[in-house]
Amino acid sequence: MEKTPFNFPVGYHKFHPDQLFNYQLNRWYSWGYARKEDMEYAGLKINNFQDWKNTMIKLAQKALQEDRLINAAFYYRAAEFYTFPPDPDKEVLYDKFRDLFYNIFQKEVERFKVPYRDGFLPVIKTSPGVMSKGTIVLHGGFDSYMEEFYSWMWYFSSQGYEVICFEGPGQGLVRKKYGIPLDIEWEKPTSVILDYFNLDEVTLIGISMGGWFALRGAAFEPRIKRVIAQGHALDYMKTANILAQKMLIFFTKYFPDFSNKMALKNLKKGDRQAWTTSNLMYITDKKMPLDAMEIAFRMNEKNMHPENIKQDVLLLSGREDHFIGFKMHKKQVDVLVNARSLSDRVFTTEDQAQNHCQVGNTKLALDTMLEWLK
Protein backbone atom coordinates (compact mmCIF):
# COMPACT_ATOMS: atom_id res chain seq x y z
CA MET A 1 0.00 0.00 0.00
CA GLU A 2 1.03 3.60 -0.67
CA LYS A 3 2.40 5.22 2.51
CA THR A 4 1.66 8.78 3.60
CA PRO A 5 4.48 10.99 2.28
CA PHE A 6 6.21 13.56 4.46
CA ASN A 7 7.90 16.83 3.66
CA PHE A 8 10.94 17.92 5.67
CA PRO A 9 11.09 21.72 5.37
CA VAL A 10 14.52 23.35 5.55
CA GLY A 11 15.19 26.19 7.96
CA TYR A 12 15.27 26.89 11.69
CA HIS A 13 12.74 29.63 12.45
CA LYS A 14 12.35 32.22 15.19
CA PHE A 15 8.88 31.10 16.20
CA HIS A 16 9.49 32.14 19.83
CA PRO A 17 12.15 34.27 21.59
CA ASP A 18 12.80 31.55 24.21
CA GLN A 19 14.78 28.57 22.90
CA LEU A 20 12.93 26.33 25.38
CA PHE A 21 9.74 26.81 23.34
CA ASN A 22 11.27 27.72 20.01
CA TYR A 23 13.13 24.44 19.63
CA GLN A 24 10.02 22.36 20.23
CA LEU A 25 7.97 24.43 17.76
CA ASN A 26 10.70 23.92 15.19
CA ARG A 27 10.93 20.19 15.98
CA TRP A 28 7.35 19.36 15.05
CA TYR A 29 7.62 21.51 11.94
CA SER A 30 11.01 20.14 10.86
CA TRP A 31 9.86 16.52 11.25
CA GLY A 32 6.91 17.09 8.93
CA TYR A 33 4.06 17.06 11.44
CA ALA A 34 3.10 20.72 11.83
CA ARG A 35 2.08 23.67 9.67
CA LYS A 36 4.33 26.71 9.71
CA GLU A 37 1.41 29.09 10.26
CA ASP A 38 0.32 27.08 13.31
CA MET A 39 3.78 27.27 14.85
CA GLU A 40 3.92 31.01 14.16
CA TYR A 41 0.54 31.42 15.87
CA ALA A 42 1.70 29.36 18.87
CA GLY A 43 4.85 31.44 19.20
CA LEU A 44 2.77 34.58 19.64
CA LYS A 45 0.49 33.06 22.29
CA ILE A 46 2.94 31.25 24.57
CA ASN A 47 4.60 32.81 27.62
CA ASN A 48 4.74 29.84 30.00
CA PHE A 49 4.03 26.11 30.26
CA GLN A 50 0.30 26.57 30.85
CA ASP A 51 0.06 28.75 27.74
CA TRP A 52 1.91 26.04 25.82
CA LYS A 53 -0.52 23.35 26.88
CA ASN A 54 -3.63 25.44 26.21
CA THR A 55 -2.40 26.72 22.84
CA MET A 56 -1.41 23.28 21.57
CA ILE A 57 -4.73 21.78 22.63
CA LYS A 58 -6.52 24.60 20.82
CA LEU A 59 -4.47 23.96 17.67
CA ALA A 60 -5.18 20.22 17.92
CA GLN A 61 -8.92 20.79 18.21
CA LYS A 62 -8.92 23.17 15.25
CA ALA A 63 -6.93 20.69 13.17
CA LEU A 64 -9.43 17.96 14.04
CA GLN A 65 -12.33 20.15 12.91
CA GLU A 66 -10.53 20.72 9.61
CA ASP A 67 -9.71 17.00 9.21
CA ARG A 68 -5.93 17.62 9.45
CA LEU A 69 -5.42 14.49 11.52
CA ILE A 70 -1.62 14.32 11.43
CA ASN A 71 -1.42 17.92 12.66
CA ALA A 72 -3.98 17.18 15.36
CA ALA A 73 -2.17 14.09 16.61
CA PHE A 74 1.16 15.81 16.98
CA TYR A 75 -0.30 18.96 18.50
CA TYR A 76 -1.73 16.74 21.23
CA ARG A 77 1.74 15.23 21.63
CA ALA A 78 3.22 18.72 21.79
CA ALA A 79 0.67 19.69 24.46
CA GLU A 80 1.55 16.59 26.46
CA PHE A 81 5.29 17.22 26.19
CA TYR A 82 5.33 20.28 28.46
CA THR A 83 2.53 19.10 30.75
CA PHE A 84 3.94 18.21 34.18
CA PRO A 85 3.78 14.49 35.12
CA PRO A 86 1.47 14.96 38.16
CA ASP A 87 -1.15 16.63 35.92
CA PRO A 88 -3.88 14.06 35.07
CA ASP A 89 -4.21 15.69 31.64
CA LYS A 90 -0.77 14.35 30.72
CA GLU A 91 -1.98 10.79 30.23
CA VAL A 92 -5.23 11.95 28.61
CA LEU A 93 -3.27 13.93 26.02
CA TYR A 94 -0.92 11.00 25.48
CA ASP A 95 -3.83 8.68 24.80
CA LYS A 96 -5.39 11.16 22.38
CA PHE A 97 -2.10 11.40 20.51
CA ARG A 98 -1.68 7.63 20.21
CA ASP A 99 -5.32 6.97 19.32
CA LEU A 100 -5.14 9.48 16.49
CA PHE A 101 -1.74 8.27 15.34
CA TYR A 102 -2.82 4.66 14.95
CA ASN A 103 -6.11 5.66 13.41
CA ILE A 104 -4.12 7.47 10.70
CA PHE A 105 -1.30 5.00 10.16
CA GLN A 106 -2.84 1.64 11.13
CA LYS A 107 -2.40 0.26 7.60
CA GLU A 108 1.12 1.64 7.19
CA VAL A 109 2.79 0.12 10.26
CA GLU A 110 2.89 -3.28 11.88
CA ARG A 111 2.55 -3.22 15.66
CA PHE A 112 4.11 -5.63 18.12
CA LYS A 113 4.27 -6.13 21.89
CA VAL A 114 7.57 -7.75 22.86
CA PRO A 115 7.56 -9.32 26.37
CA TYR A 116 10.01 -7.58 28.69
CA ARG A 117 10.27 -7.93 32.46
CA ASP A 118 6.75 -7.41 33.89
CA GLY A 119 5.43 -5.71 30.76
CA PHE A 120 6.16 -5.24 27.10
CA LEU A 121 8.31 -3.22 24.72
CA PRO A 122 6.05 -1.70 22.05
CA VAL A 123 7.34 -1.83 18.49
CA ILE A 124 6.28 -0.38 15.16
CA LYS A 125 7.72 -1.71 11.92
CA THR A 126 7.73 -0.46 8.34
CA SER A 127 8.88 -2.42 5.32
CA PRO A 128 9.99 -1.27 1.87
CA GLY A 129 7.95 -2.16 -1.19
CA VAL A 130 11.00 -3.86 -2.69
CA MET A 131 13.65 -6.27 -1.49
CA SER A 132 15.13 -4.88 1.73
CA LYS A 133 18.64 -3.43 1.76
CA GLY A 134 18.87 -4.31 5.44
CA THR A 135 17.31 -3.68 8.83
CA ILE A 136 17.50 -0.47 10.79
CA VAL A 137 16.59 -0.59 14.49
CA LEU A 138 15.68 2.87 15.75
CA HIS A 139 14.96 4.40 19.15
CA GLY A 140 14.80 7.79 20.78
CA GLY A 141 16.27 9.10 23.99
CA PHE A 142 15.27 10.45 27.35
CA ASP A 143 11.56 11.27 27.00
CA SER A 144 10.77 10.35 23.41
CA TYR A 145 7.96 8.25 21.96
CA MET A 146 8.50 5.91 19.04
CA GLU A 147 5.58 7.37 17.09
CA GLU A 148 7.47 10.67 16.84
CA PHE A 149 9.93 9.04 14.46
CA TYR A 150 7.41 7.72 11.99
CA SER A 151 8.35 10.28 9.33
CA TRP A 152 11.95 9.09 9.68
CA MET A 153 10.85 5.47 9.38
CA TRP A 154 8.84 6.31 6.27
CA TYR A 155 11.86 7.95 4.68
CA PHE A 156 14.22 5.06 5.44
CA SER A 157 11.63 2.58 4.12
CA SER A 158 11.19 4.65 0.96
CA GLN A 159 14.93 4.18 0.42
CA GLY A 160 14.68 0.41 0.70
CA TYR A 161 15.19 -0.41 4.40
CA GLU A 162 13.12 -2.40 6.86
CA VAL A 163 12.77 -0.25 9.99
CA ILE A 164 11.96 -1.41 13.50
CA CYS A 165 11.36 1.32 16.08
CA PHE A 166 10.93 0.50 19.76
CA GLU A 167 10.49 2.12 23.14
CA GLY A 168 12.71 1.01 25.98
CA PRO A 169 12.59 1.40 29.77
CA GLY A 170 11.48 4.87 30.85
CA GLN A 171 10.01 5.75 27.47
CA GLY A 172 6.43 6.10 26.26
CA LEU A 173 4.17 3.14 26.84
CA VAL A 174 6.84 1.20 28.73
CA ARG A 175 6.83 3.77 31.52
CA LYS A 176 3.23 5.00 31.33
CA LYS A 177 1.39 1.69 31.11
CA TYR A 178 3.89 -0.88 32.44
CA GLY A 179 5.70 1.24 35.02
CA ILE A 180 9.20 0.26 33.91
CA PRO A 181 11.63 3.12 34.65
CA LEU A 182 14.71 4.25 32.74
CA ASP A 183 17.64 1.82 32.75
CA ILE A 184 20.99 2.75 31.21
CA GLU A 185 21.81 -0.90 30.44
CA TRP A 186 20.32 -0.49 26.97
CA GLU A 187 21.76 -3.76 25.68
CA LYS A 188 18.99 -5.54 27.62
CA PRO A 189 15.96 -4.19 25.70
CA THR A 190 17.93 -4.11 22.45
CA SER A 191 18.88 -7.78 22.75
CA VAL A 192 15.27 -8.70 23.48
CA ILE A 193 14.18 -6.89 20.29
CA LEU A 194 16.86 -8.64 18.22
CA ASP A 195 15.82 -12.01 19.67
CA TYR A 196 12.13 -11.43 18.99
CA PHE A 197 12.66 -10.52 15.33
CA ASN A 198 15.49 -13.03 14.85
CA LEU A 199 17.95 -10.36 13.71
CA ASP A 200 21.69 -10.84 13.62
CA GLU A 201 23.09 -8.00 11.51
CA VAL A 202 21.50 -4.61 12.07
CA THR A 203 22.13 -0.91 12.05
CA LEU A 204 21.16 0.69 15.38
CA ILE A 205 20.24 4.39 15.38
CA GLY A 206 19.94 6.26 18.66
CA ILE A 207 18.55 9.79 18.67
CA SER A 208 19.39 12.46 21.27
CA MET A 209 20.19 10.71 24.56
CA GLY A 210 19.40 7.57 22.59
CA GLY A 211 22.83 8.01 21.02
CA TRP A 212 24.41 7.18 24.38
CA PHE A 213 22.03 4.26 24.80
CA ALA A 214 22.84 2.93 21.32
CA LEU A 215 26.59 3.05 21.90
CA ARG A 216 26.18 1.37 25.29
CA GLY A 217 24.05 -1.32 23.62
CA ALA A 218 26.65 -1.86 20.91
CA ALA A 219 29.35 -2.39 23.54
CA PHE A 220 27.57 -5.57 24.66
CA GLU A 221 25.60 -6.73 21.61
CA PRO A 222 27.67 -8.06 18.66
CA ARG A 223 24.60 -8.52 16.47
CA ILE A 224 24.68 -4.74 16.07
CA LYS A 225 27.06 -4.21 13.14
CA ARG A 226 26.65 -0.46 12.59
CA VAL A 227 25.78 2.33 15.05
CA ILE A 228 24.57 5.86 14.35
CA ALA A 229 24.51 8.17 17.37
CA GLN A 230 22.96 11.61 16.94
CA GLY A 231 22.97 14.49 19.43
CA HIS A 232 24.19 12.81 22.61
CA ALA A 233 26.86 13.42 25.25
CA LEU A 234 29.63 11.04 26.27
CA ASP A 235 29.18 12.17 29.88
CA TYR A 236 25.99 13.95 30.88
CA MET A 237 27.43 15.41 34.06
CA LYS A 238 30.09 17.19 32.01
CA THR A 239 27.65 19.03 29.74
CA ALA A 240 27.47 21.83 32.32
CA ASN A 241 30.34 24.24 32.98
CA ILE A 242 33.03 23.24 35.50
CA LEU A 243 31.68 25.46 38.28
CA ALA A 244 28.15 24.06 37.96
CA GLN A 245 29.55 20.51 37.96
CA LYS A 246 31.53 21.10 41.13
CA MET A 247 28.63 22.76 42.93
CA LEU A 248 26.27 19.92 42.03
CA ILE A 249 28.73 17.29 43.22
CA PHE A 250 29.43 19.24 46.43
CA PHE A 251 25.80 19.76 47.42
CA THR A 252 24.84 16.21 46.45
CA LYS A 253 27.64 14.73 48.52
CA TYR A 254 27.58 16.96 51.62
CA PHE A 255 24.04 18.38 51.76
CA PRO A 256 21.72 15.79 50.20
CA ASP A 257 18.74 16.49 52.48
CA PHE A 258 18.96 20.24 51.89
CA SER A 259 19.37 19.72 48.15
CA ASN A 260 16.31 17.47 47.97
CA LYS A 261 14.27 19.90 50.06
CA MET A 262 15.12 22.85 47.82
CA ALA A 263 14.48 20.88 44.63
CA LEU A 264 11.08 19.71 45.90
CA LYS A 265 10.21 23.27 46.89
CA ASN A 266 11.15 24.48 43.42
CA LEU A 267 8.70 22.03 41.83
CA LYS A 268 5.87 24.28 43.01
CA LYS A 269 7.18 27.18 40.90
CA GLY A 270 6.24 25.45 37.66
CA ASP A 271 9.24 26.89 35.82
CA ARG A 272 11.80 25.34 33.47
CA GLN A 273 13.85 23.74 36.25
CA ALA A 274 10.69 22.41 37.89
CA TRP A 275 9.60 20.76 34.63
CA THR A 276 13.04 19.21 34.09
CA THR A 277 13.20 17.83 37.63
CA SER A 278 9.60 16.58 37.59
CA ASN A 279 10.14 14.88 34.24
CA LEU A 280 13.36 13.24 35.41
CA MET A 281 11.71 11.95 38.59
CA TYR A 282 8.83 10.49 36.60
CA ILE A 283 10.96 8.73 33.97
CA THR A 284 13.30 7.24 36.58
CA ASP A 285 10.36 6.52 38.96
CA LYS A 286 12.07 8.20 41.91
CA LYS A 287 10.41 10.10 44.74
CA MET A 288 13.40 12.30 45.53
CA PRO A 289 15.18 14.60 43.04
CA LEU A 290 18.72 13.47 43.92
CA ASP A 291 17.77 9.83 43.44
CA ALA A 292 16.51 10.73 39.98
CA MET A 293 19.69 12.71 39.28
CA GLU A 294 21.70 9.53 39.87
CA ILE A 295 20.95 8.47 36.30
CA ALA A 296 22.92 11.46 35.00
CA PHE A 297 25.87 10.57 37.22
CA ARG A 298 25.87 7.06 35.72
CA MET A 299 25.68 8.13 32.08
CA ASN A 300 29.40 8.58 31.62
CA GLU A 301 32.34 7.21 29.64
CA LYS A 302 33.02 4.39 32.09
CA ASN A 303 29.48 3.01 31.90
CA MET A 304 29.26 3.39 28.13
CA HIS A 305 32.29 1.07 27.75
CA PRO A 306 33.55 2.67 24.51
CA GLU A 307 36.55 0.33 24.52
CA ASN A 308 34.16 -2.55 23.75
CA ILE A 309 32.58 -0.86 20.73
CA LYS A 310 34.00 -2.59 17.66
CA GLN A 311 31.33 -1.76 15.11
CA ASP A 312 31.24 0.80 12.31
CA VAL A 313 30.19 4.06 13.99
CA LEU A 314 28.74 7.33 12.67
CA LEU A 315 28.51 10.31 15.02
CA LEU A 316 26.33 13.33 14.16
CA SER A 317 26.46 16.61 16.08
CA GLY A 318 25.14 20.15 15.76
CA ARG A 319 27.70 22.93 16.11
CA GLU A 320 25.22 25.04 18.11
CA ASP A 321 23.31 22.32 19.96
CA HIS A 322 21.76 24.10 22.96
CA PHE A 323 21.33 20.83 24.91
CA ILE A 324 24.72 19.22 24.29
CA GLY A 325 27.75 21.52 24.11
CA PHE A 326 29.99 20.96 21.10
CA LYS A 327 32.89 20.05 23.40
CA MET A 328 31.22 16.65 23.82
CA HIS A 329 31.71 15.73 20.17
CA LYS A 330 35.50 15.43 20.19
CA LYS A 331 35.44 13.68 23.56
CA GLN A 332 33.24 10.98 22.06
CA VAL A 333 35.35 10.66 18.91
CA ASP A 334 38.54 10.30 20.92
CA VAL A 335 37.41 7.35 23.05
CA LEU A 336 36.13 5.12 20.25
CA VAL A 337 39.58 3.69 19.70
CA ASN A 338 38.48 0.16 18.83
CA ALA A 339 35.65 0.93 16.42
CA ARG A 340 35.96 -0.97 13.12
CA SER A 341 35.49 2.38 11.40
CA LEU A 342 34.57 5.81 12.71
CA SER A 343 32.93 8.61 10.75
CA ASP A 344 31.60 11.87 12.11
CA ARG A 345 29.87 14.96 10.82
CA VAL A 346 29.33 18.30 12.47
CA PHE A 347 26.42 20.30 11.03
CA THR A 348 26.68 24.09 10.93
CA THR A 349 24.52 27.13 10.24
CA GLU A 350 25.43 26.79 6.56
CA ASP A 351 23.66 23.42 6.62
CA GLN A 352 20.76 24.93 8.61
CA ALA A 353 21.18 21.82 10.77
CA GLN A 354 23.31 23.21 13.60
CA ASN A 355 20.69 22.54 16.25
CA HIS A 356 20.01 19.54 18.46
CA CYS A 357 19.45 16.44 16.30
CA GLN A 358 19.60 18.63 13.19
CA VAL A 359 16.16 20.16 13.65
CA GLY A 360 16.03 22.68 10.83
CA ASN A 361 17.24 20.28 8.15
CA THR A 362 16.04 16.80 9.03
CA LYS A 363 16.36 15.47 5.50
CA LEU A 364 20.04 16.36 5.37
CA ALA A 365 20.64 14.34 8.54
CA LEU A 366 18.70 11.37 7.20
CA ASP A 367 20.47 11.54 3.84
CA THR A 368 23.81 11.67 5.67
CA MET A 369 22.90 8.45 7.49
CA LEU A 370 21.78 6.77 4.26
CA GLU A 371 24.90 7.79 2.38
CA TRP A 372 27.04 6.37 5.17
CA LEU A 373 25.08 3.10 5.11
CA LYS A 374 25.83 2.70 1.41
XYZ file of C-alpha atoms in Angstrom:
374
model
C 0.000 0.000 0.000
C 1.034 3.600 -0.672
C 2.398 5.215 2.506
C 1.661 8.782 3.598
C 4.484 10.986 2.276
C 6.215 13.557 4.461
C 7.902 16.833 3.657
C 10.943 17.922 5.674
C 11.090 21.721 5.374
C 14.519 23.349 5.549
C 15.194 26.195 7.956
C 15.268 26.893 11.689
C 12.739 29.632 12.453
C 12.346 32.224 15.187
C 8.876 31.104 16.203
C 9.491 32.140 19.828
C 12.150 34.273 21.593
C 12.798 31.555 24.212
C 14.781 28.574 22.901
C 12.931 26.330 25.380
C 9.739 26.810 23.343
C 11.273 27.722 20.014
C 13.131 24.443 19.632
C 10.017 22.364 20.231
C 7.966 24.431 17.761
C 10.702 23.918 15.187
C 10.925 20.193 15.977
C 7.347 19.361 15.050
C 7.621 21.515 11.940
C 11.014 20.143 10.862
C 9.860 16.524 11.246
C 6.907 17.089 8.930
C 4.063 17.060 11.437
C 3.100 20.719 11.833
C 2.076 23.674 9.674
C 4.328 26.711 9.706
C 1.406 29.087 10.259
C 0.320 27.085 13.310
C 3.776 27.266 14.854
C 3.917 31.006 14.156
C 0.542 31.419 15.867
C 1.698 29.361 18.872
C 4.851 31.435 19.197
C 2.773 34.583 19.638
C 0.489 33.063 22.291
C 2.939 31.246 24.569
C 4.596 32.808 27.617
C 4.737 29.837 29.996
C 4.026 26.105 30.258
C 0.299 26.574 30.853
C 0.060 28.746 27.736
C 1.909 26.044 25.817
C -0.518 23.350 26.879
C -3.625 25.442 26.207
C -2.401 26.721 22.842
C -1.408 23.277 21.575
C -4.731 21.777 22.628
C -6.522 24.599 20.822
C -4.469 23.958 17.671
C -5.176 20.218 17.919
C -8.924 20.791 18.212
C -8.924 23.167 15.249
C -6.932 20.686 13.169
C -9.433 17.964 14.039
C -12.328 20.152 12.909
C -10.534 20.716 9.609
C -9.709 17.005 9.206
C -5.935 17.620 9.452
C -5.423 14.494 11.517
C -1.622 14.322 11.435
C -1.417 17.915 12.661
C -3.984 17.181 15.364
C -2.172 14.086 16.610
C 1.165 15.814 16.984
C -0.300 18.962 18.497
C -1.729 16.740 21.235
C 1.740 15.227 21.633
C 3.221 18.717 21.793
C 0.675 19.694 24.463
C 1.554 16.594 26.463
C 5.295 17.222 26.188
C 5.327 20.283 28.459
C 2.534 19.097 30.748
C 3.936 18.210 34.176
C 3.784 14.494 35.117
C 1.469 14.961 38.164
C -1.151 16.632 35.921
C -3.881 14.065 35.071
C -4.211 15.688 31.638
C -0.771 14.352 30.721
C -1.985 10.791 30.227
C -5.231 11.950 28.610
C -3.272 13.933 26.021
C -0.917 11.002 25.481
C -3.833 8.680 24.798
C -5.394 11.161 22.375
C -2.096 11.395 20.509
C -1.683 7.632 20.210
C -5.321 6.966 19.316
C -5.139 9.481 16.494
C -1.736 8.270 15.336
C -2.819 4.664 14.951
C -6.113 5.661 13.407
C -4.122 7.474 10.699
C -1.295 5.005 10.160
C -2.844 1.644 11.130
C -2.404 0.262 7.605
C 1.118 1.642 7.193
C 2.794 0.120 10.257
C 2.890 -3.282 11.880
C 2.547 -3.220 15.657
C 4.114 -5.634 18.123
C 4.274 -6.132 21.888
C 7.566 -7.749 22.864
C 7.556 -9.319 26.366
C 10.005 -7.576 28.689
C 10.266 -7.925 32.456
C 6.753 -7.410 33.886
C 5.431 -5.709 30.765
C 6.155 -5.240 27.099
C 8.312 -3.219 24.720
C 6.050 -1.700 22.050
C 7.344 -1.830 18.486
C 6.282 -0.385 15.159
C 7.715 -1.712 11.925
C 7.732 -0.462 8.341
C 8.879 -2.418 5.315
C 9.988 -1.273 1.868
C 7.948 -2.157 -1.193
C 11.002 -3.855 -2.693
C 13.653 -6.275 -1.492
C 15.134 -4.881 1.726
C 18.644 -3.428 1.759
C 18.874 -4.313 5.444
C 17.309 -3.684 8.833
C 17.501 -0.465 10.792
C 16.585 -0.588 14.486
C 15.682 2.870 15.746
C 14.962 4.395 19.146
C 14.804 7.794 20.783
C 16.271 9.097 23.987
C 15.265 10.453 27.351
C 11.561 11.274 27.005
C 10.769 10.352 23.410
C 7.957 8.248 21.959
C 8.498 5.905 19.036
C 5.579 7.370 17.087
C 7.470 10.672 16.836
C 9.931 9.042 14.460
C 7.408 7.717 11.987
C 8.348 10.281 9.334
C 11.948 9.095 9.678
C 10.853 5.470 9.381
C 8.836 6.305 6.267
C 11.864 7.953 4.683
C 14.216 5.061 5.438
C 11.632 2.585 4.116
C 11.192 4.652 0.963
C 14.932 4.183 0.418
C 14.676 0.407 0.702
C 15.186 -0.414 4.397
C 13.122 -2.396 6.856
C 12.770 -0.249 9.986
C 11.960 -1.405 13.500
C 11.361 1.320 16.080
C 10.927 0.503 19.763
C 10.485 2.118 23.141
C 12.710 1.009 25.982
C 12.591 1.396 29.767
C 11.482 4.868 30.855
C 10.008 5.748 27.468
C 6.431 6.096 26.255
C 4.170 3.141 26.836
C 6.845 1.197 28.727
C 6.832 3.771 31.518
C 3.235 4.996 31.326
C 1.394 1.685 31.105
C 3.886 -0.884 32.441
C 5.696 1.242 35.022
C 9.199 0.261 33.905
C 11.634 3.121 34.647
C 14.712 4.245 32.741
C 17.639 1.824 32.748
C 20.991 2.746 31.212
C 21.810 -0.899 30.435
C 20.322 -0.489 26.972
C 21.758 -3.755 25.680
C 18.994 -5.543 27.615
C 15.962 -4.191 25.703
C 17.931 -4.107 22.452
C 18.876 -7.783 22.746
C 15.266 -8.700 23.476
C 14.183 -6.892 20.289
C 16.862 -8.642 18.216
C 15.820 -12.007 19.669
C 12.130 -11.427 18.989
C 12.664 -10.519 15.328
C 15.493 -13.025 14.855
C 17.950 -10.361 13.705
C 21.693 -10.843 13.617
C 23.085 -7.997 11.513
C 21.505 -4.614 12.070
C 22.133 -0.906 12.053
C 21.163 0.688 15.379
C 20.236 4.385 15.380
C 19.943 6.256 18.656
C 18.545 9.787 18.669
C 19.395 12.456 21.266
C 20.193 10.705 24.564
C 19.395 7.570 22.590
C 22.832 8.011 21.016
C 24.410 7.184 24.379
C 22.032 4.256 24.799
C 22.841 2.929 21.317
C 26.588 3.052 21.900
C 26.185 1.372 25.287
C 24.054 -1.317 23.625
C 26.655 -1.863 20.907
C 29.354 -2.392 23.541
C 27.565 -5.571 24.663
C 25.600 -6.732 21.609
C 27.675 -8.061 18.664
C 24.604 -8.517 16.468
C 24.683 -4.742 16.072
C 27.057 -4.208 13.141
C 26.652 -0.461 12.595
C 25.781 2.330 15.048
C 24.568 5.863 14.355
C 24.511 8.172 17.367
C 22.965 11.612 16.945
C 22.967 14.495 19.431
C 24.194 12.813 22.613
C 26.860 13.422 25.255
C 29.627 11.038 26.271
C 29.184 12.169 29.879
C 25.986 13.952 30.881
C 27.427 15.408 34.062
C 30.086 17.186 32.009
C 27.654 19.025 29.739
C 27.468 21.833 32.317
C 30.345 24.238 32.979
C 33.027 23.245 35.499
C 31.675 25.460 38.284
C 28.150 24.058 37.965
C 29.548 20.507 37.963
C 31.529 21.097 41.134
C 28.626 22.756 42.933
C 26.270 19.924 42.028
C 28.726 17.289 43.218
C 29.434 19.243 46.425
C 25.798 19.757 47.423
C 24.841 16.213 46.445
C 27.642 14.735 48.524
C 27.577 16.956 51.615
C 24.042 18.380 51.762
C 21.719 15.786 50.205
C 18.738 16.492 52.484
C 18.956 20.235 51.893
C 19.370 19.722 48.149
C 16.310 17.474 47.971
C 14.271 19.900 50.059
C 15.123 22.852 47.819
C 14.476 20.875 44.633
C 11.080 19.710 45.904
C 10.214 23.274 46.894
C 11.152 24.478 43.424
C 8.697 22.032 41.831
C 5.869 24.284 43.007
C 7.184 27.181 40.898
C 6.238 25.452 37.663
C 9.237 26.890 35.822
C 11.795 25.344 33.473
C 13.851 23.740 36.247
C 10.692 22.414 37.885
C 9.599 20.762 34.628
C 13.041 19.213 34.093
C 13.195 17.828 37.634
C 9.604 16.583 37.585
C 10.136 14.881 34.240
C 13.359 13.239 35.409
C 11.714 11.949 38.593
C 8.830 10.487 36.599
C 10.963 8.732 33.967
C 13.300 7.243 36.584
C 10.362 6.517 38.964
C 12.068 8.200 41.912
C 10.411 10.105 44.736
C 13.404 12.298 45.526
C 15.182 14.596 43.036
C 18.716 13.472 43.921
C 17.769 9.831 43.444
C 16.512 10.731 39.978
C 19.688 12.708 39.282
C 21.696 9.532 39.868
C 20.947 8.467 36.302
C 22.915 11.465 35.000
C 25.873 10.570 37.215
C 25.874 7.061 35.724
C 25.681 8.131 32.078
C 29.402 8.584 31.615
C 32.336 7.207 29.638
C 33.016 4.387 32.086
C 29.476 3.012 31.901
C 29.263 3.391 28.129
C 32.291 1.067 27.752
C 33.547 2.665 24.512
C 36.551 0.327 24.522
C 34.162 -2.553 23.752
C 32.576 -0.858 20.729
C 33.997 -2.587 17.663
C 31.326 -1.756 15.114
C 31.236 0.798 12.314
C 30.187 4.058 13.986
C 28.742 7.327 12.670
C 28.508 10.313 15.020
C 26.332 13.329 14.157
C 26.455 16.614 16.076
C 25.139 20.146 15.761
C 27.701 22.931 16.108
C 25.217 25.038 18.106
C 23.305 22.324 19.961
C 21.763 24.096 22.961
C 21.330 20.828 24.910
C 24.717 19.225 24.293
C 27.750 21.516 24.109
C 29.987 20.960 21.102
C 32.892 20.053 23.404
C 31.223 16.650 23.825
C 31.710 15.726 20.168
C 35.498 15.432 20.188
C 35.444 13.682 23.558
C 33.241 10.980 22.056
C 35.346 10.664 18.908
C 38.541 10.302 20.922
C 37.409 7.355 23.054
C 36.125 5.120 20.252
C 39.581 3.695 19.699
C 38.481 0.160 18.830
C 35.649 0.928 16.416
C 35.955 -0.968 13.116
C 35.485 2.380 11.401
C 34.572 5.813 12.713
C 32.934 8.610 10.753
C 31.604 11.869 12.113
C 29.873 14.958 10.822
C 29.334 18.300 12.469
C 26.421 20.297 11.035
C 26.682 24.093 10.928
C 24.525 27.129 10.241
C 25.434 26.794 6.561
C 23.664 23.425 6.625
C 20.763 24.927 8.609
C 21.181 21.825 10.769
C 23.315 23.214 13.595
C 20.691 22.537 16.254
C 20.012 19.535 18.461
C 19.446 16.442 16.299
C 19.602 18.626 13.187
C 16.161 20.159 13.653
C 16.027 22.684 10.830
C 17.240 20.283 8.151
C 16.038 16.800 9.028
C 16.355 15.470 5.495
C 20.044 16.362 5.368
C 20.645 14.345 8.540
C 18.695 11.371 7.196
C 20.474 11.538 3.840
C 23.812 11.669 5.666
C 22.901 8.452 7.488
C 21.776 6.766 4.265
C 24.904 7.793 2.382
C 27.038 6.373 5.169
C 25.075 3.104 5.106
C 25.828 2.701 1.410
